Amino acid sequence: MILHELISYDVLRVIWWLLMGVVLVGFAVTDGFDLGAGMLLPFVGKTDLERRVVINAFGPVWEGNQVWLLLGGGAIFAAWPHLYAVSFSGFYLAMFIILFALILRPVAIKFRSKNEDAAWRTRWDWILFFCGIVPALICGVAMGNVLQGVPFKLEDDMQIHYLGSFFGLLNPYALLCGLVSVAMIAMHGAAWLQLKTDGEVAARARRIGSMAALLTVVLFLLGGVLLFMFIGGFQITSDISTTGPSNPLAKTVEPVAGAWFANYAAQPMLYVVPVLGLAGAALAWVLMLASRPLLALIMSGVGIAGIILSVGVSMFPIILPSTVDPRMSMTVWDSSSSHTTLFIMLVCVLIFLPLILAYTSWVYSIMRGKVSADDIAEGRDHAY
């Protein structure tokens, strides 16, 4: 028996659907706190020294955190080529803005303190705010559009036509999802700053973070209610092969009211996922107010994971629905790479992901402890 046949095609497809969720959560939880800290920089740091403390709280680790973004893009390209083609072409301008912000962020971190001019430093501080809030907002907006469906169609030869526009993505429900994303990233960044700093910076992070956590709970609940009452969802209404070759045109999909909640009705245990999103954010709020920053950071991470994974759980097995012709919607069963490709990639993940996690854990262990304003004031060379 060929080795890759030990794991059936349908199981491999589900494994890679799960891994896509893991990568998205990994990016949001790790890179999320430094995006959030940058977003909060002008508000938690009132003096130049305080703002340098904030930058030095996330500056040494942001590059390692961003590995999850590269891993996610590569994984989608290799495991879900149809999904990659539609999303990266249809959301091209949005993706470009995110990449522009992420490229500009290290420039701001490196150059901000090279000049002692106050106006120079203030401009870079607001650029870091921009580089934090824009990726968070656009990622949330993208998720809101995925839940509503995306205007694309496929020709018989799999040629893709995206029929929407950038400003069409900025609809009310998508903007609400964007606000959920901004609130939860601000919560996570504030929890990190409360853990890594002290004094007035930590106190301001505590106040802002607790408000962001409460806002995350409220907005996530509101998004769920509106999704149930007005958005509807999509449902496969024909037979579909879970082990056949990928062909998004070989099925029938229809918009159905309440379809995104059908999985919860069929498997009530799945409610644990959105409950974790709500409970994590709520506990982060309580723990930040109680000045327990490490537990608050952990709970905010749990909340972020629950919020992101609830989207995947709601939509399964659909990954990207089409509003132009619903039968062209991408699903777990008909938009993946081949059996062999998925198996080889899984072997690579099993080898390299533990190494990445071990290295990341080691780095965070080395960088543990609070950032001291005294060390920065003394002009240590390593300080940003």
Short mmCIF file of C-alpha atoms in Angstrom, two decimals:
data_model
loop_
_atom_site.label_atom_id
_atom_site.label_comp_id
_atom_site.label_asym_id
_atom_site.label_seq_id
_atom_site.Cartn_x
_atom_site.Cartn_y
_atom_site.Cartn_z
CA MET A 1 0.00 0.00 0.00
CA ILE A 2 1.29 3.45 -0.89
CA LEU A 3 2.07 5.36 2.33
CA HIS A 4 -0.18 8.33 1.61
CA GLU A 5 -3.18 6.03 1.20
CA LEU A 6 -2.98 5.26 4.92
CA ILE A 7 -4.93 8.51 5.39
CA SER A 8 -7.97 8.78 3.15
CA TYR A 9 -8.56 11.83 0.97
CA ASP A 10 -11.63 13.02 2.89
CA VAL A 11 -9.78 12.80 6.22
CA LEU A 12 -6.83 14.75 4.80
CA ARG A 13 -9.20 17.45 3.59
CA VAL A 14 -10.70 17.83 7.05
CA ILE A 15 -7.24 17.83 8.64
CA TRP A 16 -6.16 20.70 6.39
CA TRP A 17 -9.40 22.56 7.08
CA LEU A 18 -8.54 22.26 10.78
CA LEU A 19 -4.93 23.31 10.16
CA MET A 20 -6.14 26.39 8.30
CA GLY A 21 -8.06 27.32 11.44
CA VAL A 22 -4.98 26.68 13.58
CA VAL A 23 -2.88 28.97 11.39
CA LEU A 24 -5.47 31.76 11.48
CA VAL A 25 -5.73 31.50 15.25
CA GLY A 26 -1.94 31.34 15.57
CA PHE A 27 -1.55 34.55 13.60
CA ALA A 28 -4.32 36.37 15.47
CA VAL A 29 -3.12 35.31 18.93
CA THR A 30 0.61 35.93 18.41
CA ASP A 31 0.81 38.81 15.94
CA GLY A 32 -2.47 40.11 17.37
CA PHE A 33 -0.99 41.37 20.62
CA ASP A 34 1.76 43.38 18.90
CA LEU A 35 -0.74 44.80 16.40
CA GLY A 36 -2.94 45.69 19.35
CA ALA A 37 -0.07 47.24 21.28
CA GLY A 38 0.84 49.37 18.26
CA MET A 39 -2.80 50.36 17.89
CA LEU A 40 -2.86 51.55 21.52
CA LEU A 41 0.54 53.27 21.44
CA PRO A 42 -0.69 56.90 21.23
CA PHE A 43 -3.20 56.30 24.02
CA VAL A 44 -1.30 54.31 26.66
CA GLY A 45 1.94 56.26 26.23
CA LYS A 46 1.70 59.97 27.00
CA THR A 47 5.41 60.79 27.10
CA ASP A 48 8.21 59.85 24.74
CA LEU A 49 9.69 57.49 27.34
CA GLU A 50 6.35 55.76 27.91
CA ARG A 51 5.89 55.25 24.18
CA ARG A 52 9.37 53.77 23.92
CA VAL A 53 8.40 51.38 26.71
CA VAL A 54 5.38 50.27 24.66
CA ILE A 55 7.45 49.76 21.50
CA ASN A 56 10.07 47.79 23.41
CA ALA A 57 7.32 45.60 24.88
CA PHE A 58 6.56 44.10 21.46
CA GLY A 59 9.51 45.14 19.28
CA PRO A 60 11.72 42.09 20.00
CA VAL A 61 9.04 39.50 19.10
CA TRP A 62 6.92 40.87 16.26
CA GLU A 63 9.06 39.33 13.52
CA GLY A 64 8.69 35.82 14.89
CA ASN A 65 4.95 36.32 15.33
CA GLN A 66 4.56 37.25 11.68
CA VAL A 67 5.80 33.81 10.63
CA TRP A 68 2.20 32.64 11.09
CA LEU A 69 1.08 35.01 8.32
CA LEU A 70 3.63 33.58 5.90
CA LEU A 71 2.69 30.05 6.94
CA GLY A 72 -0.99 30.81 6.39
CA GLY A 73 -0.49 32.27 2.92
CA GLY A 74 1.70 29.35 1.87
CA ALA A 75 -0.68 26.76 3.32
CA ILE A 76 -3.72 28.23 1.55
CA PHE A 77 -1.79 28.41 -1.74
CA ALA A 78 -0.68 24.78 -1.56
CA ALA A 79 -3.67 23.12 0.15
CA TRP A 80 -6.57 25.17 -1.24
CA PRO A 81 -5.49 26.55 -4.64
CA HIS A 82 -9.02 27.47 -5.78
CA LEU A 83 -9.66 29.34 -2.53
CA TYR A 84 -6.30 31.10 -2.83
CA ALA A 85 -7.00 32.16 -6.40
CA VAL A 86 -10.45 33.61 -5.62
CA SER A 87 -9.61 35.31 -2.33
CA PHE A 88 -6.22 36.75 -3.30
CA SER A 89 -7.58 38.12 -6.59
CA GLY A 90 -10.97 39.31 -5.35
CA PHE A 91 -9.55 40.88 -2.18
CA TYR A 92 -6.39 42.09 -3.94
CA LEU A 93 -6.58 45.76 -2.92
CA ALA A 94 -7.51 44.85 0.65
CA MET A 95 -4.60 42.41 0.81
CA PHE A 96 -2.26 45.07 -0.60
CA ILE A 97 -3.30 47.54 2.11
CA ILE A 98 -2.67 44.93 4.80
CA LEU A 99 0.76 44.12 3.39
CA PHE A 100 1.58 47.83 3.09
CA ALA A 101 0.76 48.30 6.78
CA LEU A 102 2.74 45.23 7.82
CA ILE A 103 5.75 46.34 5.75
CA LEU A 104 5.55 49.90 7.11
CA ARG A 105 5.41 48.70 10.73
CA PRO A 106 9.06 47.55 11.03
CA VAL A 107 10.17 50.77 9.33
CA ALA A 108 8.35 52.72 12.04
CA ILE A 109 9.79 50.57 14.82
CA LYS A 110 13.36 50.96 13.54
CA PHE A 111 13.29 54.64 12.55
CA ARG A 112 10.99 56.14 15.16
CA SER A 113 13.69 56.84 17.77
CA LYS A 114 16.53 57.61 15.35
CA ASN A 115 15.66 61.31 15.48
CA GLU A 116 14.99 63.17 18.72
CA ASP A 117 12.62 65.65 17.09
CA ALA A 118 9.24 65.40 18.84
CA ALA A 119 7.21 65.90 15.64
CA TRP A 120 9.21 63.16 13.89
CA ARG A 121 8.52 60.68 16.68
CA THR A 122 4.84 61.61 16.92
CA ARG A 123 4.34 60.96 13.21
CA TRP A 124 5.87 57.51 13.51
CA ASP A 125 3.70 56.81 16.59
CA TRP A 126 0.55 57.44 14.57
CA ILE A 127 1.95 55.35 11.72
CA LEU A 128 2.27 52.46 14.21
CA PHE A 129 -1.35 53.09 15.20
CA PHE A 130 -2.31 52.88 11.51
CA CYS A 131 -0.24 49.71 11.07
CA GLY A 132 -2.06 48.10 13.98
CA ILE A 133 -5.66 49.05 13.35
CA VAL A 134 -5.78 48.63 9.55
CA PRO A 135 -4.86 44.90 9.35
CA ALA A 136 -7.22 44.13 12.23
CA LEU A 137 -10.09 46.06 10.61
CA ILE A 138 -9.61 44.66 7.10
CA CYS A 139 -9.27 41.05 8.29
CA GLY A 140 -12.55 41.41 10.17
CA VAL A 141 -14.23 43.01 7.15
CA ALA A 142 -13.02 40.11 5.00
CA MET A 143 -14.48 37.61 7.44
CA GLY A 144 -17.81 39.47 7.38
CA ASN A 145 -17.89 39.29 3.59
CA VAL A 146 -17.09 35.58 3.61
CA LEU A 147 -20.09 34.97 5.89
CA GLN A 148 -22.33 36.89 3.48
CA GLY A 149 -20.87 35.37 0.34
CA VAL A 150 -18.47 36.76 -2.24
CA PRO A 151 -19.44 37.81 -5.82
CA PHE A 152 -17.37 35.47 -7.94
CA LYS A 153 -18.03 32.89 -10.62
CA LEU A 154 -16.09 30.10 -12.31
CA GLU A 155 -15.99 29.13 -15.95
CA ASP A 156 -16.04 25.47 -16.97
CA ASP A 157 -12.25 25.60 -17.28
CA MET A 158 -12.00 26.99 -13.69
CA GLN A 159 -11.20 30.50 -14.88
CA ILE A 160 -12.14 32.91 -12.09
CA HIS A 161 -14.15 36.12 -12.45
CA TYR A 162 -14.49 38.37 -9.40
CA LEU A 163 -17.45 40.69 -9.97
CA GLY A 164 -17.25 42.81 -6.84
CA SER A 165 -15.35 45.97 -5.92
CA PHE A 166 -13.23 47.10 -3.00
CA PHE A 167 -15.84 49.51 -1.69
CA GLY A 168 -18.50 46.85 -2.06
CA LEU A 169 -16.67 44.98 0.69
CA LEU A 170 -17.37 47.87 3.08
CA ASN A 171 -20.98 46.95 3.76
CA PRO A 172 -22.57 47.42 7.20
CA TYR A 173 -22.32 43.81 8.42
CA ALA A 174 -18.73 43.45 7.23
CA LEU A 175 -17.81 46.71 9.00
CA LEU A 176 -19.41 45.34 12.18
CA CYS A 177 -17.19 42.25 11.88
CA GLY A 178 -14.27 44.62 11.36
CA LEU A 179 -15.12 46.35 14.64
CA VAL A 180 -15.24 42.97 16.40
CA SER A 181 -11.75 42.28 15.08
CA VAL A 182 -10.42 45.69 16.14
CA ALA A 183 -11.92 45.35 19.62
CA MET A 184 -10.52 41.86 20.23
CA ILE A 185 -7.04 42.81 18.94
CA ALA A 186 -7.06 45.93 21.14
CA MET A 187 -8.07 43.72 24.09
CA HIS A 188 -5.20 41.34 23.37
CA GLY A 189 -2.65 44.11 22.92
CA ALA A 190 -3.73 45.76 26.16
CA ALA A 191 -3.40 42.49 28.05
CA TRP A 192 0.14 42.11 26.69
CA LEU A 193 1.07 45.67 27.71
CA GLN A 194 -0.38 45.16 31.17
CA LEU A 195 1.80 42.07 31.50
CA LYS A 196 5.00 43.58 30.08
CA THR A 197 4.93 47.09 31.56
CA ASP A 198 4.25 48.79 34.87
CA GLY A 199 3.25 52.17 36.23
CA GLU A 200 1.01 54.48 34.24
CA VAL A 201 1.44 52.57 30.98
CA ALA A 202 0.13 49.36 32.56
CA ALA A 203 -2.68 51.26 34.29
CA ARG A 204 -3.85 52.85 31.04
CA ALA A 205 -3.60 49.51 29.24
CA ARG A 206 -5.74 47.99 32.00
CA ARG A 207 -8.47 50.60 31.58
CA ILE A 208 -8.50 50.54 27.77
CA GLY A 209 -8.17 46.76 27.59
CA SER A 210 -11.08 46.13 29.92
CA MET A 211 -13.30 48.38 27.79
CA ALA A 212 -12.12 46.64 24.62
CA ALA A 213 -12.86 43.22 26.14
CA LEU A 214 -16.38 44.26 27.10
CA LEU A 215 -16.90 45.76 23.63
CA THR A 216 -15.70 42.49 22.07
CA VAL A 217 -18.40 40.56 23.94
CA VAL A 218 -21.14 43.00 22.97
CA LEU A 219 -20.16 43.26 19.29
CA PHE A 220 -19.67 39.50 18.90
CA LEU A 221 -23.13 38.86 20.34
CA LEU A 222 -24.62 41.53 18.08
CA GLY A 223 -22.90 40.01 15.06
CA GLY A 224 -24.32 36.58 15.90
CA VAL A 225 -27.85 37.92 16.30
CA LEU A 226 -27.71 39.82 13.00
CA LEU A 227 -26.23 36.77 11.26
CA PHE A 228 -29.13 34.63 12.44
CA MET A 229 -31.87 37.17 11.71
CA PHE A 230 -30.77 38.80 8.46
CA ILE A 231 -27.75 37.18 6.78
CA GLY A 232 -28.95 33.59 6.36
CA GLY A 233 -26.29 31.30 4.93
CA PHE A 234 -25.63 28.66 2.27
CA GLN A 235 -26.31 24.94 2.21
CA ILE A 236 -25.28 22.07 -0.07
CA THR A 237 -28.49 20.65 -1.51
CA SER A 238 -27.13 17.83 -3.68
CA ASP A 239 -24.88 14.84 -3.25
CA ILE A 240 -21.19 15.65 -3.13
CA SER A 241 -18.22 13.31 -3.22
CA THR A 242 -15.89 13.73 -0.25
CA THR A 243 -13.11 11.71 -1.91
CA GLY A 244 -13.46 12.70 -5.56
CA PRO A 245 -11.31 15.15 -7.54
CA SER A 246 -11.74 18.83 -6.76
CA ASN A 247 -14.41 20.41 -8.94
CA PRO A 248 -16.50 23.20 -7.37
CA LEU A 249 -19.02 22.98 -10.22
CA ALA A 250 -20.11 19.38 -9.46
CA LYS A 251 -22.72 20.16 -6.82
CA THR A 252 -25.69 22.35 -5.99
CA VAL A 253 -25.67 25.01 -3.27
CA GLU A 254 -28.54 27.29 -2.31
CA PRO A 255 -28.93 30.25 0.08
CA VAL A 256 -30.97 29.06 3.04
CA ALA A 257 -32.16 31.10 6.01
CA GLY A 258 -30.35 30.09 9.19
CA ALA A 259 -27.97 27.77 7.34
CA TRP A 260 -24.93 29.00 9.30
CA PHE A 261 -26.57 27.70 12.49
CA ALA A 262 -27.49 24.25 11.12
CA ASN A 263 -24.27 22.64 12.36
CA TYR A 264 -25.01 23.77 15.90
CA ALA A 265 -28.52 22.32 15.71
CA ALA A 266 -27.12 19.01 14.44
CA GLN A 267 -24.23 18.89 16.95
CA PRO A 268 -25.06 21.00 20.04
CA MET A 269 -21.56 20.37 21.43
CA LEU A 270 -20.28 22.79 18.80
CA TYR A 271 -21.78 25.64 20.82
CA VAL A 272 -18.67 25.36 22.99
CA VAL A 273 -16.73 27.21 20.26
CA PRO A 274 -18.64 30.55 20.26
CA VAL A 275 -19.12 30.20 24.03
CA LEU A 276 -15.34 30.11 24.38
CA GLY A 277 -15.19 33.31 22.35
CA LEU A 278 -17.63 35.05 24.67
CA ALA A 279 -16.27 33.54 27.89
CA GLY A 280 -12.64 34.23 26.99
CA ALA A 281 -13.29 37.92 26.30
CA ALA A 282 -15.49 38.25 29.41
CA LEU A 283 -12.87 36.63 31.64
CA ALA A 284 -10.16 38.81 30.10
CA TRP A 285 -12.26 41.83 31.11
CA VAL A 286 -12.57 40.58 34.70
CA LEU A 287 -8.92 39.56 34.99
CA MET A 288 -7.60 42.84 33.61
CA LEU A 289 -9.67 44.73 36.16
CA ALA A 290 -8.32 42.38 38.84
CA SER A 291 -4.73 43.09 37.69
CA ARG A 292 -4.04 39.49 36.67
CA PRO A 293 -2.38 40.23 33.32
CA LEU A 294 -0.98 36.78 32.50
CA LEU A 295 -4.34 35.09 32.94
CA ALA A 296 -6.00 37.98 31.12
CA LEU A 297 -3.65 37.46 28.17
CA ILE A 298 -4.41 33.74 28.11
CA MET A 299 -8.16 34.33 28.28
CA SER A 300 -8.06 37.00 25.58
CA GLY A 301 -6.25 34.44 23.38
CA VAL A 302 -8.96 31.89 24.15
CA GLY A 303 -11.59 34.48 23.24
CA ILE A 304 -9.90 35.27 19.93
CA ALA A 305 -9.63 31.56 19.10
CA GLY A 306 -13.30 31.00 19.88
CA ILE A 307 -14.43 33.95 17.77
CA ILE A 308 -12.37 32.94 14.73
CA LEU A 309 -13.15 29.22 14.94
CA SER A 310 -16.88 29.88 15.34
CA VAL A 311 -16.92 31.17 11.76
CA GLY A 312 -15.37 27.97 10.43
CA VAL A 313 -17.64 25.76 12.52
CA SER A 314 -20.72 27.66 11.33
CA MET A 315 -19.82 27.40 7.65
CA PHE A 316 -18.43 23.85 7.42
CA PRO A 317 -18.11 22.28 4.89
CA ILE A 318 -18.41 25.50 2.87
CA ILE A 319 -15.27 27.65 2.85
CA LEU A 320 -16.13 30.49 0.44
CA PRO A 321 -19.72 30.88 -0.81
CA SER A 322 -20.53 32.60 -4.11
CA THR A 323 -23.39 35.07 -4.33
CA VAL A 324 -23.31 35.10 -8.15
CA ASP A 325 -23.91 31.37 -8.53
CA PRO A 326 -24.05 29.51 -5.19
CA ARG A 327 -23.23 26.15 -6.82
CA MET A 328 -19.74 27.55 -7.49
CA SER A 329 -19.09 27.97 -3.78
CA MET A 330 -15.85 26.48 -2.48
CA THR A 331 -16.14 23.64 0.00
CA VAL A 332 -13.78 21.40 1.95
CA TRP A 333 -14.60 18.56 -0.43
CA ASP A 334 -14.10 20.21 -3.84
CA SER A 335 -11.44 22.96 -3.63
CA SER A 336 -8.37 21.22 -2.18
CA SER A 337 -5.14 20.05 -3.75
CA SER A 338 -4.58 16.39 -4.61
CA HIS A 339 -4.39 13.56 -2.11
CA THR A 340 -0.61 13.27 -2.56
CA THR A 341 -0.01 17.00 -2.13
CA LEU A 342 -2.03 17.19 1.07
CA PHE A 343 -0.22 14.16 2.49
CA ILE A 344 3.28 15.49 1.71
CA MET A 345 2.37 18.85 3.23
CA LEU A 346 1.03 17.13 6.34
CA VAL A 347 4.32 15.28 6.78
CA CYS A 348 6.16 18.62 6.52
CA VAL A 349 3.84 20.17 9.09
CA LEU A 350 4.39 17.30 11.52
CA ILE A 351 8.14 17.82 11.21
CA PHE A 352 8.45 21.61 11.20
CA LEU A 353 5.50 22.88 13.26
CA PRO A 354 6.86 21.42 16.54
CA LEU A 355 10.22 23.06 15.75
CA ILE A 356 8.51 26.41 15.19
CA LEU A 357 6.56 26.08 18.44
CA ALA A 358 9.67 25.04 20.38
CA TYR A 359 11.71 27.93 19.01
CA THR A 360 8.89 30.41 19.68
CA SER A 361 8.51 29.15 23.24
CA TRP A 362 12.26 29.50 23.79
CA VAL A 363 12.25 33.08 22.49
CA TYR A 364 9.38 34.08 24.74
CA SER A 365 11.16 32.45 27.68
CA ILE A 366 14.30 34.49 26.94
CA MET A 367 12.26 37.70 26.56
CA ARG A 368 10.16 37.20 29.69
CA GLY A 369 9.88 39.93 32.28
CA LYS A 370 8.72 43.52 32.23
CA VAL A 371 10.16 46.29 30.11
CA SER A 372 11.87 48.77 32.41
CA ALA A 373 11.60 52.50 31.75
CA ASP A 374 14.83 52.96 33.71
CA ASP A 375 16.78 50.76 31.28
CA ILE A 376 15.42 52.69 28.30
CA ALA A 377 16.11 56.05 29.99
CA GLU A 378 19.72 54.99 30.56
CA GLY A 379 20.14 54.67 26.81
CA ARG A 380 20.79 50.95 26.52
CA ASP A 381 21.80 50.10 22.93
CA HIS A 382 19.24 47.34 22.58
CA ALA A 383 16.27 49.61 23.21
CA TYR A 384 14.15 50.91 20.32
#
